[in-house]
Structures are given as C-alpha cells and as structure tokens.
Amino acid sequence: MIEVKGITQSYSHEVDVLKDVNLTVRENSVTALVGANGAGKSTLLSVIANLIPAKKGSVFLNGENIRNIKIDETAKKIAFLKQSQQLDIRIPVRDLVEFGRFPHCKGKLKKEDHQKVSEAIDYMDLSDIAHKYLDEISGGQRQRAFIAMILAQDTPYIFLDEPLNNLDIKYSVEMMKIVRQLVRELKKTIVVVLHDINFASAYADYIIAMKDGQIYSEGSTEEIIRPDVLNPVFDHNFNITQRNGKNVCLYFN
C-alpha cells in the first residue's frame, strides 16, 4: 500500500508546486492523474517514488516511510517510466530491458535475471526485434521496449509519466490496452499521468484531478468526467456525452 500524507513540494522558496496533498493509491487498478500543465502531476509522481524529496509530509510504502527505505529496495517495489527517455548510447532492445534488473543484480545478471528479461520481452511481443537497436524501431515499439524494461524490474507498482507523449492514436490506444492488461493479468498497480481526458475515461479505474498543486477532486471516471469537475480544473467549458457507458469529452460546441 502507498499512502501520501501532507505532501508539500516547491522548487523555490516562494512557490509551492504541491500543497498538502493526501491520497492512498488504489491497489490492482489504473489511477490517472489529470490536470492542466503545471498542476503538479509529474512532481507528485516523482515525490511518491522518492525521486525528489518532499518539502513537508511523508510517503508510506507498506507502512514504512519511504525516506527510510534504501533506494535499491524502493526500486524493487516501484518502477518509474519518465515522460521522455533520453539515452546517450545506442543499444539493442534486449540490453535496454536488462537495465530493469539492475536493482536486483547490480548489473551482474544471473539465470533468474535473464529469465525475467526474456519473459518481459515475450510479454511485450518484442522477441522478433530484441536484437534491433532502439533507433531502428518505431516509436510505438520503443515505448513497448521501455515498458518491457520496467516489467523486468518486477515491481508491484508502476508509475508512468505521460507515456502517450509523441505517440499517434494507434500506438496510444495500444499502450493503454497494455496498461489495462498489466493490471488484469499481472495484478500490477499503475499510476499514470495523462493529458487526454478521454484516454483517462476509457482506461482508468480511478481519476485524480489536480489544480494548482492540490487534489481538486478524485473518484471513479463517472464522478470525474463531468463539466462541474473538469471545467474549473482545466479552465474550459467541456461538452460531455456518453458512449458505450463511458463519459466522453467533445472538444467543440
């Protein structure tokens, strides 16, 4: 279980990016963080994963303050895929996926590590291109390779910071289907930052809407994908309809 209590974070002494945030991450589900640019979504994700320290407040992982847990041990519980993945080296897909085993083996892969890598590659349907370099494959395939890397990390919690960035509709849909599959088949708990409200509505179990560094509202997709919630969060008048039992935002009147 992950509990966030009274988290405040700032990048200067004057402006708080997060302000007294409290939440409990829903287990075995997809939780989407939504909100306008600068709402604090990515910062909150990084604080929860202990990638940046909180100014105030605490994050508890299975009842223990995450600041008291060794980094390698945290990395065995929480996998974090950043908004953009910048690599200065040219590597094959399999080598990338092997990076996911670092918290477990410190780079000295044993039989179990190689097995986890192969399982992740197979699961993400990358076996045919595992030998190819990242710059030789499509953007969608690269994103699947990074997901395979965090699957090899073998953590119960997966944090994805805007995983649909620079993906077209086809690969965005494919990526969110994979996210749902990870929860359904592998019982993962996933928190994902999304910009597209309709992707959150279609694929998330629970949505946290943020505004000005605070949680404005949280609940099921039906409770959040409503004009009275989204209009003030995004400073926009939403036209919402229903399709196949899901609330959908129309971006025109």
Coordinates of N, CA and C in Angstrom, one line a residue:
M1 N 0.8 -1.2 0.0 CA 0.0 0.0 0.0 C 0.9 1.2 0.0
I2 N 0.5 2.2 -0.8 CA 1.2 3.5 -0.8 C 0.2 4.6 -0.3
E3 N 0.7 5.3 0.8 CA -0.1 6.4 1.4 C 0.7 7.7 1.3
V4 N 0.0 8.7 0.9 CA 0.7 10.1 0.8 C 0.0 11.0 1.8
K5 N 0.8 11.5 2.7 CA 0.2 12.3 3.8 C 0.9 13.7 3.9
G6 N 0.1 14.7 3.6 CA 0.5 16.1 3.8 C 1.7 16.6 3.0
I7 N 1.8 16.1 1.7 CA 3.0 16.4 0.9 C 2.9 17.8 0.3
T8 N 4.0 18.5 0.6 CA 4.2 19.9 0.0 C 5.6 19.9 -0.6
Q9 N 5.7 20.4 -1.8 CA 6.9 20.4 -2.5 C 7.0 21.8 -3.3
S10 N 8.2 22.3 -3.3 CA 8.5 23.5 -4.0 C 9.8 23.5 -4.7
Y11 N 9.9 24.3 -5.8 CA 11.2 24.4 -6.5 C 11.8 25.8 -6.2
S12 N 11.2 26.6 -5.4 CA 11.7 27.8 -5.0 C 11.1 28.1 -3.6
H13 N 11.6 29.0 -2.9 CA 11.1 29.3 -1.5 C 9.8 30.0 -1.5
E14 N 9.4 30.5 -2.7 CA 8.1 31.3 -2.7 C 6.9 30.5 -3.2
V15 N 7.1 29.6 -4.2 CA 6.0 28.9 -4.8 C 6.0 27.5 -4.5
D16 N 4.9 27.0 -4.0 CA 4.7 25.6 -3.7 C 4.1 24.9 -4.9
V17 N 4.8 23.9 -5.5 CA 4.2 23.1 -6.6 C 3.2 22.1 -6.1
L18 N 3.4 21.6 -5.0 CA 2.4 20.7 -4.3 C 2.0 21.3 -3.0
K19 N 0.7 21.2 -2.6 CA 0.3 21.9 -1.4 C -0.6 20.9 -0.5
D20 N 0.0 20.3 0.5 CA -0.7 19.5 1.4 C -1.5 18.4 0.7
V21 N -0.8 17.6 -0.1 CA -1.5 16.5 -0.8 C -1.6 15.3 0.0
N22 N -2.8 14.7 0.0 CA -3.1 13.5 0.7 C -3.8 12.5 -0.2
L23 N -3.4 11.3 -0.3 CA -4.1 10.3 -1.1 C -3.6 8.9 -0.7
T24 N -4.4 7.9 -1.1 CA -4.0 6.5 -1.0 C -4.1 5.9 -2.4
V25 N -3.0 5.3 -2.8 CA -3.0 4.7 -4.2 C -3.9 3.4 -4.2
R26 N -4.8 3.4 -5.1 CA -5.7 2.2 -5.2 C -5.0 1.0 -5.7
E27 N -5.1 -0.1 -5.0 CA -4.4 -1.3 -5.4 C -5.0 -2.0 -6.6
N28 N -4.1 -2.7 -7.4 CA -4.6 -3.5 -8.6 C -5.6 -2.7 -9.4
S29 N -5.2 -1.5 -9.8 CA -6.1 -0.7 -10.6 C -5.2 0.3 -11.4
V30 N -5.8 1.0 -12.3 CA -5.2 2.1 -13.0 C -5.7 3.4 -12.5
T31 N -4.9 4.2 -11.9 CA -5.2 5.6 -11.4 C -4.6 6.6 -12.4
A32 N -5.4 7.5 -12.9 CA -4.9 8.5 -13.8 C -4.8 9.8 -13.1
L33 N -3.7 10.5 -13.2 CA -3.6 11.9 -12.7 C -3.8 12.8 -13.9
V34 N -4.8 13.7 -13.8 CA -5.1 14.6 -14.8 C -5.1 16.1 -14.3
G35 N -5.0 17.0 -15.2 CA -5.0 18.4 -14.8 C -4.2 19.2 -15.8
A36 N -4.3 20.5 -15.8 CA -3.7 21.4 -16.7 C -2.1 21.4 -16.5
N37 N -1.4 21.9 -17.5 CA 0.1 22.0 -17.3 C 0.4 22.8 -16.0
G38 N 1.3 22.3 -15.3 CA 1.7 23.0 -14.1 C 0.9 22.7 -12.8
A39 N 0.0 21.7 -13.0 CA -0.9 21.4 -11.9 C -0.2 20.6 -10.8
G40 N 1.0 20.0 -11.1 CA 1.8 19.3 -10.1 C 1.7 17.8 -10.3
K41 N 1.2 17.3 -11.4 CA 1.0 15.8 -11.6 C 2.3 15.1 -11.6
S42 N 3.2 15.5 -12.5 CA 4.5 14.8 -12.6 C 5.4 14.9 -11.3
T43 N 5.3 16.1 -10.7 CA 6.0 16.3 -9.5 C 5.5 15.4 -8.4
L44 N 4.2 15.2 -8.3 CA 3.6 14.3 -7.3 C 4.1 12.9 -7.5
L45 N 4.1 12.5 -8.8 CA 4.5 11.1 -9.1 C 6.0 10.9 -8.7
S46 N 6.8 11.9 -8.9 CA 8.2 11.8 -8.6 C 8.4 11.8 -7.0
V47 N 7.6 12.6 -6.3 CA 7.7 12.6 -4.9 C 7.3 11.2 -4.3
I48 N 6.2 10.7 -4.8 CA 5.7 9.4 -4.3 C 6.8 8.3 -4.5
A49 N 7.5 8.4 -5.7 CA 8.5 7.4 -6.0 C 9.8 7.7 -5.3
N50 N 9.9 8.7 -4.5 CA 11.1 9.2 -3.8 C 12.2 9.5 -4.7
L51 N 11.9 10.0 -5.9 CA 12.9 10.5 -6.8 C 13.3 12.0 -6.5
I52 N 12.4 12.7 -5.9 CA 12.7 14.0 -5.3 C 12.1 14.1 -3.9
P53 N 12.8 14.8 -3.0 CA 12.3 14.8 -1.6 C 11.2 15.8 -1.5
A54 N 10.3 15.5 -0.6 CA 9.2 16.4 -0.3 C 9.7 17.5 0.7
K55 N 9.2 18.7 0.6 CA 9.5 19.8 1.5 C 8.8 19.5 2.8
K56 N 7.6 19.0 2.8 CA 6.9 18.6 4.0 C 6.1 17.4 3.7
G57 N 5.7 16.7 4.7 CA 4.8 15.5 4.6 C 5.6 14.2 4.4
S58 N 4.9 13.1 4.2 CA 5.6 11.8 4.1 C 4.8 10.9 3.1
V59 N 5.6 10.0 2.6 CA 5.0 8.9 1.7 C 5.3 7.6 2.4
F60 N 4.3 6.8 2.6 CA 4.5 5.5 3.3 C 4.3 4.3 2.3
L61 N 5.3 3.5 2.2 CA 5.2 2.3 1.4 C 5.1 1.1 2.3
N62 N 3.9 0.4 2.2 CA 3.6 -0.7 3.1 C 3.9 -0.4 4.5
G63 N 3.5 0.8 4.9 CA 3.5 1.3 6.3 C 4.8 1.9 6.7
E64 N 5.9 1.9 5.9 CA 7.2 2.4 6.2 C 7.4 3.7 5.5
N65 N 8.0 4.7 6.2 CA 8.3 6.0 5.5 C 9.3 5.7 4.4
I66 N 8.9 6.1 3.2 CA 9.8 5.7 2.0 C 11.2 6.4 2.1
R67 N 11.3 7.5 2.9 CA 12.6 8.1 3.0 C 13.6 7.2 3.8
N68 N 13.0 6.2 4.6 CA 13.8 5.3 5.4 C 14.2 4.0 4.7
I69 N 13.7 3.9 3.4 CA 13.9 2.7 2.7 C 15.1 2.9 1.7
K70 N 16.0 2.0 1.6 CA 17.1 2.1 0.7 C 16.6 2.2 -0.8
I71 N 17.3 3.0 -1.6 CA 16.9 3.3 -3.0 C 16.7 2.0 -3.7
D72 N 17.6 1.0 -3.6 CA 17.5 -0.2 -4.3 C 16.3 -1.0 -3.9
E73 N 15.9 -0.9 -2.6 CA 14.7 -1.6 -2.1 C 13.5 -1.0 -2.6
T74 N 13.5 0.4 -2.7 CA 12.3 1.1 -3.3 C 12.2 0.7 -4.8
A75 N 13.3 0.6 -5.5 CA 13.2 0.2 -6.9 C 12.8 -1.2 -7.1
K76 N 12.7 -2.0 -6.1 CA 12.2 -3.4 -6.2 C 10.6 -3.3 -6.0
K77 N 10.1 -2.2 -5.6 CA 8.7 -2.0 -5.3 C 8.0 -1.1 -6.3
I78 N 8.7 -0.1 -6.8 CA 8.1 0.9 -7.6 C 9.0 1.1 -8.9
A79 N 8.4 0.9 -10.0 CA 9.1 1.2 -11.3 C 8.6 2.5 -11.9
F80 N 9.4 3.3 -12.4 CA 9.1 4.7 -12.8 C 9.5 4.9 -14.2
L81 N 8.6 5.2 -15.2 CA 9.0 5.5 -16.5 C 8.7 6.9 -16.8
K82 N 9.8 7.7 -17.0 CA 9.7 9.1 -17.2 C 9.0 9.5 -18.4
Q83 N 8.7 10.8 -18.5 CA 8.0 11.4 -19.6 C 8.8 11.3 -20.9
S84 N 10.1 11.4 -20.9 CA 10.9 11.2 -22.0 C 12.1 10.4 -21.6
Q85 N 12.5 9.5 -22.5 CA 13.6 8.6 -22.1 C 14.8 9.0 -23.0
Q86 N 15.8 9.6 -22.4 CA 17.0 10.1 -23.2 C 18.2 9.1 -22.9
L87 N 18.6 8.4 -23.9 CA 19.8 7.6 -23.8 C 20.9 8.1 -24.7
D88 N 22.1 8.2 -24.1 CA 23.2 8.7 -24.8 C 24.0 7.5 -25.5
I89 N 23.5 6.3 -25.4 CA 24.2 5.2 -26.0 C 23.2 4.5 -27.0
R90 N 23.8 3.9 -28.0 CA 23.0 3.1 -28.9 C 23.0 1.7 -28.5
I91 N 21.8 1.2 -28.1 CA 21.7 -0.2 -27.6 C 20.6 -1.0 -28.2
P92 N 20.7 -2.3 -28.2 CA 19.6 -3.1 -28.7 C 18.5 -3.2 -27.6
V93 N 17.3 -3.7 -28.1 CA 16.2 -3.8 -27.2 C 16.5 -4.6 -26.0
R94 N 17.1 -5.8 -26.2 CA 17.3 -6.7 -25.0 C 18.2 -6.0 -24.0
D95 N 19.2 -5.3 -24.4 CA 20.1 -4.6 -23.5 C 19.4 -3.6 -22.7
L96 N 18.4 -2.9 -23.3 CA 17.6 -1.9 -22.6 C 16.8 -2.6 -21.5
V97 N 16.1 -3.7 -21.9 CA 15.3 -4.4 -20.9 C 16.1 -5.0 -19.8
E98 N 17.4 -5.3 -20.0 CA 18.2 -5.8 -18.9 C 18.5 -4.8 -17.9
F99 N 18.4 -3.5 -18.2 CA 18.5 -2.4 -17.2 C 17.5 -2.5 -16.1
G100 N 16.4 -3.1 -16.4 CA 15.3 -3.2 -15.4 C 15.7 -4.2 -14.3
R101 N 16.7 -5.0 -14.5 CA 17.2 -5.9 -13.4 C 18.2 -5.3 -12.5
F102 N 18.7 -4.1 -12.8 CA 19.8 -3.5 -12.0 C 19.5 -3.5 -10.5
P103 N 18.3 -3.1 -10.0 CA 18.1 -3.1 -8.6 C 18.3 -4.5 -7.9
H104 N 18.1 -5.6 -8.7 CA 18.2 -6.9 -8.2 C 19.6 -7.5 -8.3
C105 N 20.3 -7.1 -9.3 CA 21.6 -7.8 -9.6 C 22.8 -6.9 -9.7
K106 N 22.6 -5.5 -9.7 CA 23.6 -4.5 -9.9 C 24.4 -4.7 -11.2
G107 N 23.7 -5.2 -12.2 CA 24.4 -5.3 -13.5 C 25.0 -6.7 -13.8
K108 N 25.1 -7.5 -12.8 CA 25.6 -8.9 -12.9 C 24.5 -9.9 -13.0
L109 N 24.0 -10.0 -14.2 CA 22.8 -10.8 -14.4 C 23.0 -12.3 -14.2
K110 N 22.1 -12.9 -13.4 CA 22.2 -14.4 -13.2 C 21.1 -15.0 -14.0
K111 N 20.9 -16.3 -13.9 CA 19.9 -17.1 -14.6 C 18.5 -16.5 -14.4
E112 N 18.2 -16.2 -13.2 CA 16.9 -15.7 -12.9 C 16.6 -14.3 -13.6
D113 N 17.7 -13.5 -13.6 CA 17.6 -12.2 -14.2 C 17.4 -12.3 -15.7
H114 N 18.1 -13.2 -16.4 CA 17.9 -13.4 -17.8 C 16.5 -14.0 -18.1
Q115 N 16.0 -14.8 -17.2 CA 14.7 -15.3 -17.4 C 13.6 -14.2 -17.3
K116 N 13.8 -13.3 -16.3 CA 12.9 -12.2 -16.2 C 12.9 -11.3 -17.4
V117 N 14.1 -11.1 -18.0 CA 14.2 -10.3 -19.2 C 13.5 -10.9 -20.3
S118 N 13.7 -12.2 -20.5 CA 13.1 -12.9 -21.6 C 11.6 -12.9 -21.5
E119 N 11.1 -13.1 -20.3 CA 9.7 -13.1 -20.0 C 9.1 -11.7 -20.4
A120 N 9.8 -10.7 -20.0 CA 9.3 -9.3 -20.3 C 9.2 -9.0 -21.8
I121 N 10.3 -9.5 -22.5 CA 10.4 -9.3 -23.9 C 9.2 -10.1 -24.6
D122 N 9.0 -11.3 -24.2 CA 8.0 -12.1 -24.8 C 6.6 -11.5 -24.5
Y123 N 6.4 -11.0 -23.3 CA 5.1 -10.5 -22.9 C 4.8 -9.3 -23.7
M124 N 5.8 -8.4 -24.0 CA 5.5 -7.2 -24.8 C 5.6 -7.5 -26.3
D125 N 5.7 -8.8 -26.7 CA 5.8 -9.2 -28.1 C 6.9 -8.5 -28.8
L126 N 8.1 -8.6 -28.2 CA 9.3 -7.9 -28.8 C 10.3 -8.9 -29.2
S127 N 10.0 -10.2 -29.2 CA 11.1 -11.2 -29.4 C 11.7 -11.1 -30.8
D128 N 10.9 -10.7 -31.8 CA 11.4 -10.7 -33.1 C 12.3 -9.5 -33.4
I129 N 12.3 -8.5 -32.5 CA 13.1 -7.3 -32.7 C 14.0 -7.1 -31.5
A130 N 14.2 -8.1 -30.6 CA 15.0 -7.9 -29.4 C 16.5 -7.6 -29.8
H131 N 16.9 -8.0 -30.9 CA 18.3 -7.8 -31.4 C 18.5 -6.4 -32.0
K132 N 17.4 -5.7 -32.4 CA 17.5 -4.5 -33.1 C 17.8 -3.3 -32.1
Y133 N 18.4 -2.3 -32.7 CA 18.8 -1.1 -31.9 C 17.5 -0.2 -31.8
L134 N 17.4 0.6 -30.7 CA 16.3 1.4 -30.4 C 16.0 2.4 -31.6
D135 N 17.1 2.9 -32.2 CA 16.8 3.8 -33.3 C 16.4 3.2 -34.6
E136 N 16.3 1.8 -34.6 CA 15.9 1.1 -35.8 C 14.4 0.7 -35.8
I137 N 13.7 1.0 -34.6 CA 12.4 0.5 -34.5 C 11.4 1.8 -34.4
S138 N 10.1 1.5 -34.5 CA 9.2 2.6 -34.4 C 9.0 3.2 -33.0
G139 N 8.4 4.3 -32.9 CA 8.1 5.0 -31.6 C 7.3 4.1 -30.7
G140 N 6.3 3.4 -31.3 CA 5.4 2.5 -30.5 C 6.2 1.4 -30.0
Q141 N 7.1 0.8 -30.8 CA 7.9 -0.3 -30.4 C 8.9 0.1 -29.3
R142 N 9.4 1.3 -29.5 CA 10.4 1.8 -28.4 C 9.6 1.9 -27.1
Q143 N 8.4 2.4 -27.1 CA 7.7 2.6 -25.9 C 7.4 1.2 -25.2
R144 N 7.1 0.2 -26.1 CA 6.9 -1.1 -25.6 C 8.2 -1.7 -25.0
A145 N 9.3 -1.3 -25.6 CA 10.6 -1.8 -25.1 C 10.8 -1.2 -23.7
F146 N 10.5 0.0 -23.5 CA 10.7 0.6 -22.1 C 9.7 0.0 -21.1
I147 N 8.5 -0.3 -21.6 CA 7.5 -1.0 -20.7 C 8.1 -2.4 -20.3
A148 N 8.7 -3.1 -21.3 CA 9.4 -4.3 -21.0 C 10.5 -4.2 -20.0
M149 N 11.2 -3.1 -20.1 CA 12.3 -2.8 -19.1 C 11.7 -2.7 -17.7
I150 N 10.6 -2.0 -17.5 CA 10.0 -1.9 -16.1 C 9.3 -3.2 -15.7
L151 N 8.9 -4.0 -16.7 CA 8.3 -5.3 -16.3 C 9.4 -6.2 -15.8
A152 N 10.6 -6.1 -16.4 CA 11.7 -6.9 -16.0 C 12.1 -6.5 -14.6
Q153 N 11.9 -5.3 -14.2 CA 12.2 -4.8 -12.9 C 11.3 -5.5 -11.8
D154 N 10.2 -6.0 -12.3 CA 9.3 -6.9 -11.5 C 8.8 -6.3 -10.2
T155 N 8.2 -5.1 -10.3 CA 7.6 -4.4 -9.2 C 6.1 -4.5 -9.1
P156 N 5.5 -4.4 -7.9 CA 4.1 -4.4 -7.9 C 3.5 -3.0 -8.3
Y157 N 4.3 -1.9 -8.2 CA 3.8 -0.6 -8.6 C 4.5 -0.1 -9.8
I158 N 3.8 0.4 -10.7 CA 4.3 1.0 -11.9 C 3.8 2.4 -12.1
F159 N 4.7 3.4 -12.2 CA 4.4 4.8 -12.4 C 4.8 5.2 -13.8
L160 N 3.8 5.8 -14.6 CA 4.1 6.2 -15.9 C 3.8 7.7 -16.1
D161 N 4.8 8.4 -16.4 CA 4.6 9.9 -16.6 C 4.4 10.2 -18.0
E162 N 3.2 10.5 -18.4 CA 2.8 10.8 -19.8 C 3.4 9.8 -20.8
P163 N 3.0 8.6 -20.7 CA 3.5 7.6 -21.6 C 3.0 7.7 -23.1
L164 N 2.0 8.5 -23.3 CA 1.5 8.7 -24.6 C 2.1 9.8 -25.4
N165 N 3.1 10.5 -24.8 CA 3.8 11.6 -25.5 C 4.4 11.1 -26.8
N166 N 4.2 11.9 -27.8 CA 4.7 11.6 -29.1 C 4.3 10.3 -29.8
L167 N 3.2 9.7 -29.3 CA 2.6 8.6 -29.9 C 1.4 8.9 -30.7
D168 N 1.2 8.3 -31.8 CA 0.0 8.6 -32.6 C -1.2 7.8 -32.0
I169 N -2.4 8.0 -32.5 CA -3.6 7.4 -31.9 C -3.4 5.9 -31.8
K170 N -3.0 5.2 -32.9 CA -2.8 3.8 -32.9 C -2.0 3.3 -31.7
Y171 N -0.8 3.9 -31.6 CA 0.1 3.4 -30.5 C -0.3 3.9 -29.1
S172 N -1.0 5.0 -29.1 CA -1.6 5.4 -27.8 C -2.6 4.4 -27.3
V173 N -3.5 4.0 -28.2 CA -4.5 3.0 -27.8 C -3.9 1.7 -27.4
E174 N -2.9 1.3 -28.2 CA -2.1 0.1 -27.9 C -1.5 0.2 -26.5
M175 N -0.9 1.3 -26.2 CA -0.2 1.5 -24.9 C -1.2 1.4 -23.8
M176 N -2.4 2.0 -23.9 CA -3.3 2.0 -22.8 C -4.0 0.6 -22.6
K177 N -4.1 -0.1 -23.7 CA -4.6 -1.5 -23.6 C -3.5 -2.4 -22.9
I178 N -2.3 -2.1 -23.1 CA -1.2 -2.8 -22.4 C -1.3 -2.5 -20.9
V179 N -1.5 -1.2 -20.6 CA -1.6 -0.8 -19.2 C -2.8 -1.6 -18.5
R180 N -3.9 -1.7 -19.2 CA -5.0 -2.4 -18.6 C -4.7 -3.9 -18.5
Q181 N -4.0 -4.4 -19.4 CA -3.6 -5.8 -19.4 C -2.7 -6.1 -18.2
L182 N -1.8 -5.2 -17.9 CA -0.8 -5.4 -16.8 C -1.6 -5.5 -15.5
V183 N -2.6 -4.7 -15.4 CA -3.4 -4.8 -14.1 C -4.2 -6.1 -14.1
R184 N -4.9 -6.4 -15.2 CA -5.7 -7.6 -15.3 C -5.0 -8.9 -15.2
E185 N -3.9 -9.0 -15.9 CA -3.2 -10.3 -15.9 C -2.1 -10.4 -14.9
L186 N -1.3 -9.3 -14.6 CA -0.2 -9.4 -13.7 C -0.5 -8.8 -12.4
K187 N -1.7 -8.3 -12.2 CA -2.1 -7.7 -10.9 C -1.2 -6.5 -10.5
K188 N -0.8 -5.7 -11.5 CA 0.0 -4.5 -11.2 C -0.9 -3.4 -10.7
T189 N -0.3 -2.5 -9.9 CA -1.0 -1.2 -9.5 C -0.3 -0.1 -10.3
I190 N -1.0 0.6 -11.1 CA -0.5 1.6 -12.0 C -1.0 3.0 -11.8
V191 N -0.1 3.9 -11.7 CA -0.5 5.3 -11.7 C 0.1 6.0 -12.9
V192 N -0.7 6.7 -13.6 CA -0.3 7.2 -14.9 C -0.7 8.7 -15.1
V193 N 0.2 9.5 -15.5 CA -0.1 10.9 -15.8 C -0.6 11.0 -17.3
L194 N -1.8 11.5 -17.5 CA -2.4 11.6 -18.8 C -2.9 13.0 -19.1
H195 N -2.7 13.5 -20.3 CA -3.2 14.8 -20.7 C -4.6 14.6 -21.4
D196 N -4.8 13.5 -22.1 CA -6.0 13.3 -22.8 C -7.1 12.8 -21.9
I197 N -8.2 13.6 -21.6 CA -9.2 13.2 -20.7 C -9.9 11.9 -21.2
N198 N -10.1 11.8 -22.5 CA -10.8 10.6 -23.0 C -10.1 9.3 -22.8
F199 N -8.8 9.4 -22.8 CA -8.0 8.2 -22.5 C -8.1 7.8 -21.0
A200 N -8.2 8.8 -20.2 CA -8.4 8.6 -18.8 C -9.8 7.9 -18.5
S201 N -10.8 8.5 -19.2 CA -12.1 8.0 -19.1 C -12.2 6.6 -19.6
A202 N -11.6 6.2 -20.7 CA -11.7 4.9 -21.3 C -10.9 3.8 -20.6
Y203 N -9.8 4.2 -20.0 CA -8.9 3.1 -19.5 C -8.6 3.2 -18.0
A204 N -8.9 4.2 -17.3 CA -8.6 4.3 -15.9 C -9.8 3.8 -15.1
D205 N -9.4 3.3 -13.9 CA -10.4 2.9 -12.9 C -10.8 4.0 -12.0
Y206 N -9.8 4.9 -11.8 CA -9.9 6.0 -10.8 C -9.1 7.2 -11.3
I207 N -9.7 8.4 -11.1 CA -9.1 9.6 -11.6 C -8.8 10.6 -10.5
I208 N -7.7 11.1 -10.5 CA -7.3 12.2 -9.5 C -7.1 13.5 -10.4
A209 N -8.0 14.5 -10.2 CA -7.9 15.7 -10.9 C -7.2 16.7 -10.1
M210 N -6.1 17.3 -10.6 CA -5.3 18.2 -9.8 C -5.4 19.7 -10.4
K211 N -5.3 20.6 -9.5 CA -5.3 22.0 -9.9 C -4.4 22.8 -8.9
D212 N -3.5 23.6 -9.5 CA -2.6 24.4 -8.6 C -2.0 23.7 -7.5
G213 N -1.5 22.5 -7.8 CA -0.7 21.8 -6.8 C -1.5 21.0 -5.7
Q214 N -2.8 21.0 -5.9 CA -3.7 20.3 -5.0 C -4.6 19.3 -5.7
I215 N -5.2 18.4 -4.9 CA -6.2 17.5 -5.5 C -7.5 18.2 -5.4
Y216 N -8.0 18.5 -6.6 CA -9.3 19.2 -6.7 C -10.5 18.3 -6.5
S217 N -10.3 17.1 -7.1 CA -11.4 16.1 -6.9 C -10.8 14.7 -7.3
E218 N -11.3 13.7 -6.7 CA -10.9 12.3 -7.1 C -12.1 11.4 -7.0
G219 N -12.1 10.3 -7.8 CA -13.2 9.4 -7.8 C -13.2 8.5 -9.0
S220 N -14.3 7.8 -9.3 CA -14.4 7.0 -10.5 C -14.5 7.9 -11.7
T221 N -14.3 7.2 -12.9 CA -14.4 8.0 -14.1 C -15.7 8.7 -14.2
E222 N -16.8 8.1 -13.8 CA -18.1 8.7 -13.9 C -18.2 9.9 -13.0
E223 N -17.5 9.9 -11.9 CA -17.6 11.0 -10.9 C -16.7 12.2 -11.4
I224 N -15.7 11.9 -12.2 CA -14.7 13.0 -12.5 C -15.0 13.5 -13.9
I225 N -15.4 12.7 -14.9 CA -15.6 13.2 -16.2 C -17.0 13.8 -16.3
R226 N -17.1 15.0 -15.7 CA -18.3 15.8 -15.6 C -17.9 17.3 -15.7
P227 N -18.8 18.1 -16.3 CA -18.5 19.5 -16.5 C -18.2 20.2 -15.2
D228 N -18.9 19.9 -14.1 CA -18.8 20.7 -12.9 C -17.4 20.4 -12.2
V229 N -16.8 19.3 -12.6 CA -15.4 18.9 -12.1 C -14.4 19.4 -13.1
L230 N -14.5 19.1 -14.3 CA -13.5 19.4 -15.3 C -13.4 20.9 -15.7
N231 N -14.5 21.6 -15.8 CA -14.4 23.0 -16.2 C -13.5 23.8 -15.3
P232 N -13.6 23.8 -14.0 CA -12.7 24.6 -13.2 C -11.2 24.0 -13.2
V233 N -11.1 22.7 -13.4 CA -9.8 22.1 -13.4 C -8.9 22.6 -14.6
F234 N -9.6 22.6 -15.7 CA -8.9 23.0 -17.0 C -9.2 24.4 -17.5
D235 N -10.1 25.1 -16.7 CA -10.5 26.4 -17.2 C -11.0 26.4 -18.6
H236 N -11.9 25.5 -18.8 CA -12.5 25.3 -20.1 C -13.9 24.7 -20.0
N237 N -14.8 25.1 -20.9 CA -16.2 24.6 -20.8 C -16.3 23.3 -21.6
F238 N -16.4 22.2 -20.9 CA -16.5 20.9 -21.6 C -17.9 20.5 -22.0
N239 N -18.0 19.9 -23.2 CA -19.2 19.3 -23.7 C -19.0 17.8 -23.6
I240 N -19.8 17.2 -22.7 CA -19.6 15.8 -22.4 C -20.8 15.0 -22.8
T241 N -20.6 13.9 -23.4 CA -21.6 13.0 -23.8 C -21.3 11.6 -23.3
Q242 N -22.1 10.6 -23.7 CA -21.8 9.2 -23.2 C -21.8 8.3 -24.4
R243 N -20.8 7.4 -24.4 CA -20.6 6.4 -25.5 C -20.2 5.1 -24.8
N244 N -21.0 4.1 -25.1 CA -20.7 2.7 -24.6 C -20.5 2.7 -23.1
G245 N -21.3 3.5 -22.4 CA -21.3 3.6 -21.0 C -20.2 4.4 -20.4
K246 N -19.4 5.1 -21.2 CA -18.3 6.0 -20.7 C -18.7 7.4 -21.1
N247 N -18.3 8.3 -20.1 CA -18.4 9.8 -20.4 C -17.3 10.2 -21.3
V248 N -17.6 10.9 -22.4 CA -16.6 11.3 -23.4 C -16.7 12.8 -23.6
C249 N -15.5 13.4 -23.6 CA -15.4 14.9 -23.8 C -15.4 15.2 -25.3
L250 N -16.3 16.1 -25.7 CA -16.3 16.6 -27.1 C -15.6 18.0 -27.1
Y251 N -14.6 18.2 -27.9 CA -13.9 19.5 -27.8 C -14.4 20.5 -28.8
F252 N -15.7 20.5 -28.9 CA -16.4 21.5 -29.7 C -17.8 21.7 -29.2
N253 N -18.5 22.8 -29.5 CA -19.8 23.0 -29.0 C -20.8 22.4 -30.0

